[in-house]
């Protein structure tokens, strides 16, 4: 059993390192220009784009870039308590006895802001007024 766990961890580490190395230079350069002080980045490929996950000022953040290095959106964790009343009311009504596990503020390349609330294994996306845009599995 112990050898199986070690093997699985080794394989996952290999593929994680492999994914980290296959990031286009334009993407890495664009990220470095925008966030020059960030050195520890976890890269993932997401629907043909590249997501850089990192921590800045003790806040979990991510940046989504296209293959040319253009920033498509940024996401920053926010305290659940900062979500609007309309969002928390929606969750209370539609997910009784469920709590919001985490929240984030998302800003797209046009400066449009949306909010994400993770509830019961789903990501709920809301507009600035607190209206539900969509729900998707986490």
Coordinates of N, CA and C in Angstrom, one line a residue:
X1 N 0.8 -1.2 0.0 CA 0.0 0.0 0.0 C 0.9 1.3 0.0
X2 N 1.9 1.3 0.8 CA 2.8 2.4 0.9 C 3.5 2.7 -0.4
X3 N 3.9 1.6 -1.1 CA 4.6 1.7 -2.4 C 3.6 2.3 -3.4
X4 N 2.3 1.9 -3.3 CA 1.3 2.4 -4.3 C 1.2 3.9 -4.1
X5 N 1.1 4.4 -2.9 CA 0.9 5.8 -2.6 C 2.1 6.6 -3.1
X6 N 3.3 6.0 -2.8 CA 4.6 6.7 -3.3 C 4.6 6.8 -4.8
X7 N 4.2 5.7 -5.5 CA 4.1 5.7 -6.9 C 3.2 6.7 -7.5
X8 N 2.0 6.8 -6.9 CA 1.0 7.8 -7.3 C 1.5 9.2 -7.1
X9 N 2.1 9.5 -6.0 CA 2.6 10.8 -5.7 C 3.7 11.2 -6.7
X10 N 4.6 10.2 -7.0 CA 5.7 10.4 -8.0 C 5.1 10.7 -9.4
X11 N 4.1 10.0 -9.8 CA 3.5 10.2 -11.1 C 2.8 11.6 -11.2
X12 N 2.1 12.0 -10.1 CA 1.4 13.3 -10.1 C 2.4 14.4 -10.1
X13 N 3.5 14.2 -9.4 CA 4.6 15.2 -9.3 C 5.2 15.4 -10.7
X14 N 5.4 14.3 -11.4 CA 6.0 14.4 -12.7 C 5.1 15.2 -13.7
X15 N 3.8 14.8 -13.7 CA 2.9 15.5 -14.6 C 2.7 17.0 -14.2
X16 N 2.7 17.2 -12.9 CA 2.6 18.6 -12.4 C 3.9 19.4 -12.9
X17 N 5.0 18.8 -12.8 CA 6.2 19.5 -13.2 C 6.2 19.7 -14.8
X18 N 5.7 18.6 -15.5 CA 5.6 18.7 -16.9 C 4.7 19.8 -17.3
X19 N 3.5 20.0 -16.7 CA 2.6 21.0 -17.0 C 3.2 22.4 -16.8
X20 N 4.0 22.5 -15.7 CA 4.6 23.8 -15.3 C 5.6 24.2 -16.4
X21 N 6.3 23.2 -17.1 CA 7.3 23.5 -18.1 C 6.7 23.8 -19.4
X22 N 5.5 23.5 -19.7 CA 4.9 23.7 -21.0 C 4.1 25.0 -21.1
X23 N 4.5 26.0 -20.4 CA 3.8 27.3 -20.5 C 4.6 28.1 -21.5
X24 N 3.9 28.7 -22.5 CA 4.6 29.5 -23.5 C 5.3 30.7 -22.9
X25 N 6.4 31.0 -23.6 CA 7.3 32.1 -23.1 C 6.5 33.4 -23.0
X26 N 5.6 33.7 -24.0 CA 4.9 34.9 -24.0 C 4.0 35.0 -22.8
X27 N 3.4 33.9 -22.3 CA 2.6 33.8 -21.2 C 3.4 34.1 -19.9
X28 N 4.5 33.5 -19.7 CA 5.3 33.7 -18.6 C 5.9 35.1 -18.5
X29 N 6.2 35.7 -19.7 CA 6.8 37.0 -19.7 C 5.7 38.0 -19.4
X30 N 4.5 37.9 -19.9 CA 3.4 38.8 -19.6 C 3.1 38.7 -18.1
X31 N 3.0 37.5 -17.5 CA 2.8 37.4 -16.1 C 3.9 38.1 -15.3
X32 N 5.1 37.9 -15.6 CA 6.2 38.5 -14.9 C 6.2 40.0 -15.0
X33 N 5.8 40.6 -16.1 CA 5.7 42.0 -16.2 C 4.7 42.6 -15.3
X34 N 3.5 41.9 -15.2 CA 2.4 42.3 -14.4 C 2.7 42.1 -12.9
X35 N 3.4 41.0 -12.6 CA 3.6 40.6 -11.2 C 5.1 40.3 -11.0
X36 N 5.9 41.3 -11.1 CA 7.4 41.1 -11.0 C 7.9 40.5 -9.7
X37 N 7.2 40.7 -8.6 CA 7.7 40.3 -7.3 C 7.2 38.8 -7.0
X38 N 6.4 38.3 -7.8 CA 5.8 36.9 -7.5 C 6.8 35.9 -8.2
X39 N 7.3 35.0 -7.4 CA 8.2 34.0 -7.9 C 7.7 32.6 -7.8
X40 N 6.8 32.4 -6.9 CA 6.2 31.0 -6.7 C 4.8 31.0 -7.4
X41 N 4.7 30.3 -8.5 CA 3.5 30.3 -9.3 C 3.1 28.9 -9.6
X42 N 1.9 28.5 -9.5 CA 1.4 27.2 -9.9 C 0.6 27.4 -11.2
X43 N 1.1 26.8 -12.3 CA 0.5 27.0 -13.6 C -0.4 25.8 -13.9
X44 N -1.6 26.1 -14.5 CA -2.5 25.1 -15.0 C -3.0 25.5 -16.4
X45 N -3.3 24.5 -17.2 CA -3.9 24.8 -18.5 C -5.4 24.7 -18.3
X46 N -6.1 25.7 -18.8 CA -7.6 25.7 -18.6 C -8.3 26.2 -20.0
X47 N -8.9 25.2 -20.6 CA -9.6 25.5 -21.9 C -8.8 26.2 -22.9
X48 N -7.5 25.8 -23.1 CA -6.6 26.5 -24.1 C -6.0 27.8 -23.5
X49 N -6.3 28.2 -22.3 CA -5.7 29.3 -21.7 C -4.8 28.8 -20.6
X50 N -4.1 29.8 -19.9 CA -3.2 29.4 -18.8 C -3.5 30.2 -17.6
X51 N -3.6 29.4 -16.5 CA -4.0 30.0 -15.2 C -2.8 30.0 -14.3
X52 N -2.4 31.1 -13.7 CA -1.3 31.3 -12.8 C -1.9 31.5 -11.4
X53 N -1.7 30.5 -10.5 CA -2.2 30.7 -9.1 C -1.0 31.1 -8.2
X54 N -1.2 32.0 -7.3 CA -0.2 32.5 -6.5 C -0.8 33.2 -5.3
X55 N 0.1 33.6 -4.3 CA -0.3 34.3 -3.2 C 0.4 35.7 -3.2
X56 N -0.4 36.7 -3.0 CA 0.2 38.1 -2.9 C -0.4 38.8 -1.7
X57 N 0.5 39.3 -0.9 CA 0.0 40.0 0.3 C -0.9 39.1 1.2
X58 N -0.6 37.8 1.2 CA -1.3 36.8 2.0 C -2.8 36.5 1.4
X59 N -3.0 36.9 0.2 CA -4.3 36.7 -0.5 C -4.1 35.8 -1.6
X60 N -4.9 34.7 -1.7 CA -4.8 33.8 -2.8 C -5.4 34.5 -4.1
X61 N -4.6 34.4 -5.2 CA -5.0 35.0 -6.4 C -4.7 34.1 -7.6
X62 N -5.4 34.4 -8.7 CA -5.1 33.7 -9.9 C -5.3 34.7 -11.1
X63 N -4.6 34.4 -12.2 CA -4.6 35.3 -13.4 C -4.8 34.3 -14.5
X64 N -5.8 34.6 -15.4 CA -6.0 33.7 -16.6 C -5.5 34.5 -17.8
X65 N -4.6 33.9 -18.5 CA -4.0 34.5 -19.7 C -4.2 33.6 -20.9
X66 N -4.3 34.2 -22.1 CA -4.5 33.5 -23.3 C -3.1 33.0 -23.8
X67 N -3.0 32.3 -24.9 CA -1.7 31.8 -25.3 C -0.7 32.8 -25.8
X68 N -1.2 34.0 -26.0 CA -0.3 35.2 -26.4 C 0.1 36.0 -25.2
X69 N -0.4 35.6 -24.0 CA 0.0 36.4 -22.8 C -1.0 37.5 -22.4
X70 N -2.1 37.6 -23.1 CA -3.1 38.7 -22.8 C -3.8 38.2 -21.5
X71 N -3.9 39.1 -20.5 CA -4.6 38.8 -19.3 C -6.1 38.9 -19.6
X72 N -6.8 37.8 -19.4 CA -8.3 37.7 -19.6 C -9.1 38.0 -18.4
X73 N -8.6 37.6 -17.2 CA -9.2 37.9 -15.9 C -8.3 37.7 -14.8
X74 N -8.6 38.4 -13.7 CA -7.9 38.2 -12.4 C -8.9 37.8 -11.4
X75 N -8.5 37.0 -10.4 CA -9.4 36.5 -9.4 C -8.6 36.6 -8.0
X76 N -9.3 37.2 -7.0 CA -8.7 37.3 -5.7 C -9.7 36.8 -4.7
X77 N -9.2 36.0 -3.7 CA -10.1 35.6 -2.6 C -10.5 36.8 -1.8
X78 N -11.7 36.7 -1.3 CA -12.3 37.8 -0.5 C -12.9 37.1 0.7
X79 N -13.1 37.8 1.8 CA -13.8 37.2 3.0 C -15.3 37.0 2.6
X80 N -15.8 35.9 2.9 CA -17.2 35.6 2.7 C -18.1 36.7 3.2
X81 N -17.7 37.3 4.3 CA -18.5 38.3 4.9 C -18.6 39.6 4.1
X82 N -17.8 39.8 3.1 CA -17.9 40.9 2.2 C -18.8 40.8 1.0
X83 N -19.4 39.6 0.8 CA -20.3 39.4 -0.2 C -21.6 40.2 0.1
X84 N -22.3 40.7 -1.0 CA -23.4 41.5 -0.8 C -24.6 40.7 -0.2
X85 N -25.5 41.4 0.4 CA -26.7 40.8 1.1 C -27.5 40.0 0.0
X86 N -27.6 40.5 -1.2 CA -28.4 39.8 -2.2 C -27.7 38.5 -2.5
X87 N -26.4 38.4 -2.5 CA -25.8 37.1 -2.7 C -26.0 36.1 -1.6
X88 N -25.8 36.6 -0.3 CA -26.0 35.8 0.8 C -27.5 35.4 1.0
X89 N -28.4 36.3 0.6 CA -29.8 35.9 0.7 C -30.1 34.8 -0.4
X90 N -29.6 34.9 -1.6 CA -29.8 33.9 -2.6 C -29.3 32.6 -2.1
X91 N -28.1 32.5 -1.5 CA -27.6 31.3 -1.0 C -28.5 30.7 0.1
X92 N -28.9 31.5 1.0 CA -29.8 31.1 2.1 C -31.1 30.5 1.6
X93 N -31.6 31.1 0.6 CA -32.9 30.7 0.1 C -32.8 29.4 -0.8
X94 N -31.8 29.3 -1.6 CA -31.6 28.2 -2.6 C -30.8 27.1 -2.1
X95 N -30.0 27.3 -1.0 CA -29.1 26.3 -0.5 C -29.3 26.3 1.1
X96 N -30.5 26.0 1.5 CA -30.7 26.0 3.0 C -29.8 25.0 3.7
X97 N -29.4 25.5 4.8 CA -28.4 24.7 5.7 C -27.1 24.5 5.1
X98 N -26.8 25.2 4.0 CA -25.4 25.2 3.4 C -24.7 26.5 3.7
X99 N -23.4 26.4 3.8 CA -22.7 27.7 4.0 C -21.8 27.9 2.8
X100 N -21.5 29.2 2.7 CA -20.5 29.6 1.6 C -19.1 29.2 2.1
X101 N -18.5 28.4 1.4 CA -17.2 27.9 1.8 C -16.1 28.9 1.5
X102 N -16.1 29.5 0.3 CA -15.2 30.6 0.0 C -15.8 31.5 -1.0
X103 N -15.1 32.7 -1.2 CA -15.6 33.7 -2.1 C -14.4 34.3 -2.8
X104 N -14.7 34.9 -4.0 CA -13.7 35.6 -4.8 C -14.3 36.7 -5.6
X105 N -13.5 37.7 -5.9 CA -13.8 38.8 -6.7 C -13.1 38.6 -8.0
X106 N -13.8 38.6 -9.2 CA -13.2 38.3 -10.5 C -13.4 39.6 -11.3
X107 N -12.3 40.0 -11.9 CA -12.3 41.2 -12.8 C -11.8 40.7 -14.2
X108 N -12.6 41.0 -15.2 CA -12.2 40.6 -16.6 C -11.4 41.7 -17.2
X109 N -11.0 41.4 -18.5 CA -10.1 42.4 -19.1 C -10.8 43.7 -19.5
X110 N -12.2 43.7 -19.4 CA -12.9 44.9 -19.6 C -13.3 45.6 -18.3
X111 N -12.7 45.2 -17.2 CA -12.9 45.7 -15.9 C -14.3 45.4 -15.3
X112 N -15.0 44.4 -16.0 CA -16.3 44.0 -15.4 C -16.0 43.1 -14.2
X113 N -16.7 43.3 -13.2 CA -16.5 42.6 -11.9 C -17.7 41.6 -11.7
X114 N -17.3 40.4 -11.3 CA -18.3 39.4 -10.9 C -17.8 38.8 -9.5
X115 N -18.7 38.1 -8.9 CA -18.3 37.5 -7.6 C -18.6 36.0 -7.7
X116 N -17.8 35.2 -7.1 CA -17.9 33.8 -7.0 C -18.1 33.3 -5.6
X117 N -19.1 32.5 -5.4 CA -19.3 31.9 -4.0 C -19.3 30.4 -4.2
X118 N -18.5 29.7 -3.4 CA -18.5 28.2 -3.5 C -19.4 27.7 -2.4
X119 N -20.4 26.9 -2.9 CA -21.4 26.4 -2.0 C -21.7 25.0 -2.4
X120 N -21.6 24.1 -1.4 CA -22.0 22.7 -1.7 C -21.4 22.1 -2.9
X121 N -20.1 22.3 -3.1 CA -19.4 21.8 -4.3 C -19.7 22.4 -5.6
X122 N -20.3 23.6 -5.6 CA -20.6 24.3 -6.8 C -20.0 25.7 -6.7
X123 N -19.7 26.3 -7.8 CA -19.2 27.7 -7.9 C -20.4 28.4 -8.5
X124 N -20.9 29.4 -7.7 CA -22.0 30.3 -8.1 C -21.4 31.6 -8.5
X125 N -21.7 32.0 -9.7 CA -21.2 33.3 -10.2 C -22.3 34.3 -10.2
X126 N -22.0 35.5 -9.7 CA -23.0 36.6 -9.5 C -22.4 37.9 -10.2
X127 N -23.3 38.7 -10.7 CA -22.9 40.0 -11.2 C -22.7 41.0 -10.0
X128 N -22.4 42.2 -10.3 CA -22.1 43.2 -9.3 C -23.3 43.5 -8.4
X129 N -24.5 43.3 -9.0 CA -25.7 43.6 -8.3 C -26.2 42.4 -7.4
X130 N -25.5 41.3 -7.5 CA -25.8 40.1 -6.8 C -26.8 39.1 -7.5
X131 N -27.0 39.3 -8.7 CA -27.8 38.4 -9.5 C -27.0 37.2 -10.0
X132 N -27.6 36.0 -9.9 CA -26.9 34.8 -10.3 C -26.7 34.8 -11.8
X133 N -25.5 34.6 -12.2 CA -25.2 34.5 -13.7 C -25.2 33.0 -14.1
X134 N -24.5 32.2 -13.3 CA -24.5 30.7 -13.6 C -24.0 30.0 -12.4
X135 N -24.3 28.7 -12.4 CA -23.7 27.8 -11.4 C -23.0 26.6 -12.1
X136 N -21.9 26.2 -11.6 CA -21.1 25.2 -12.2 C -20.5 24.3 -11.1
X137 N -20.3 23.1 -11.4 CA -19.6 22.2 -10.5 C -18.2 22.6 -10.3
X138 N -17.7 22.6 -9.1 CA -16.4 23.0 -8.7 C -15.4 22.1 -9.3

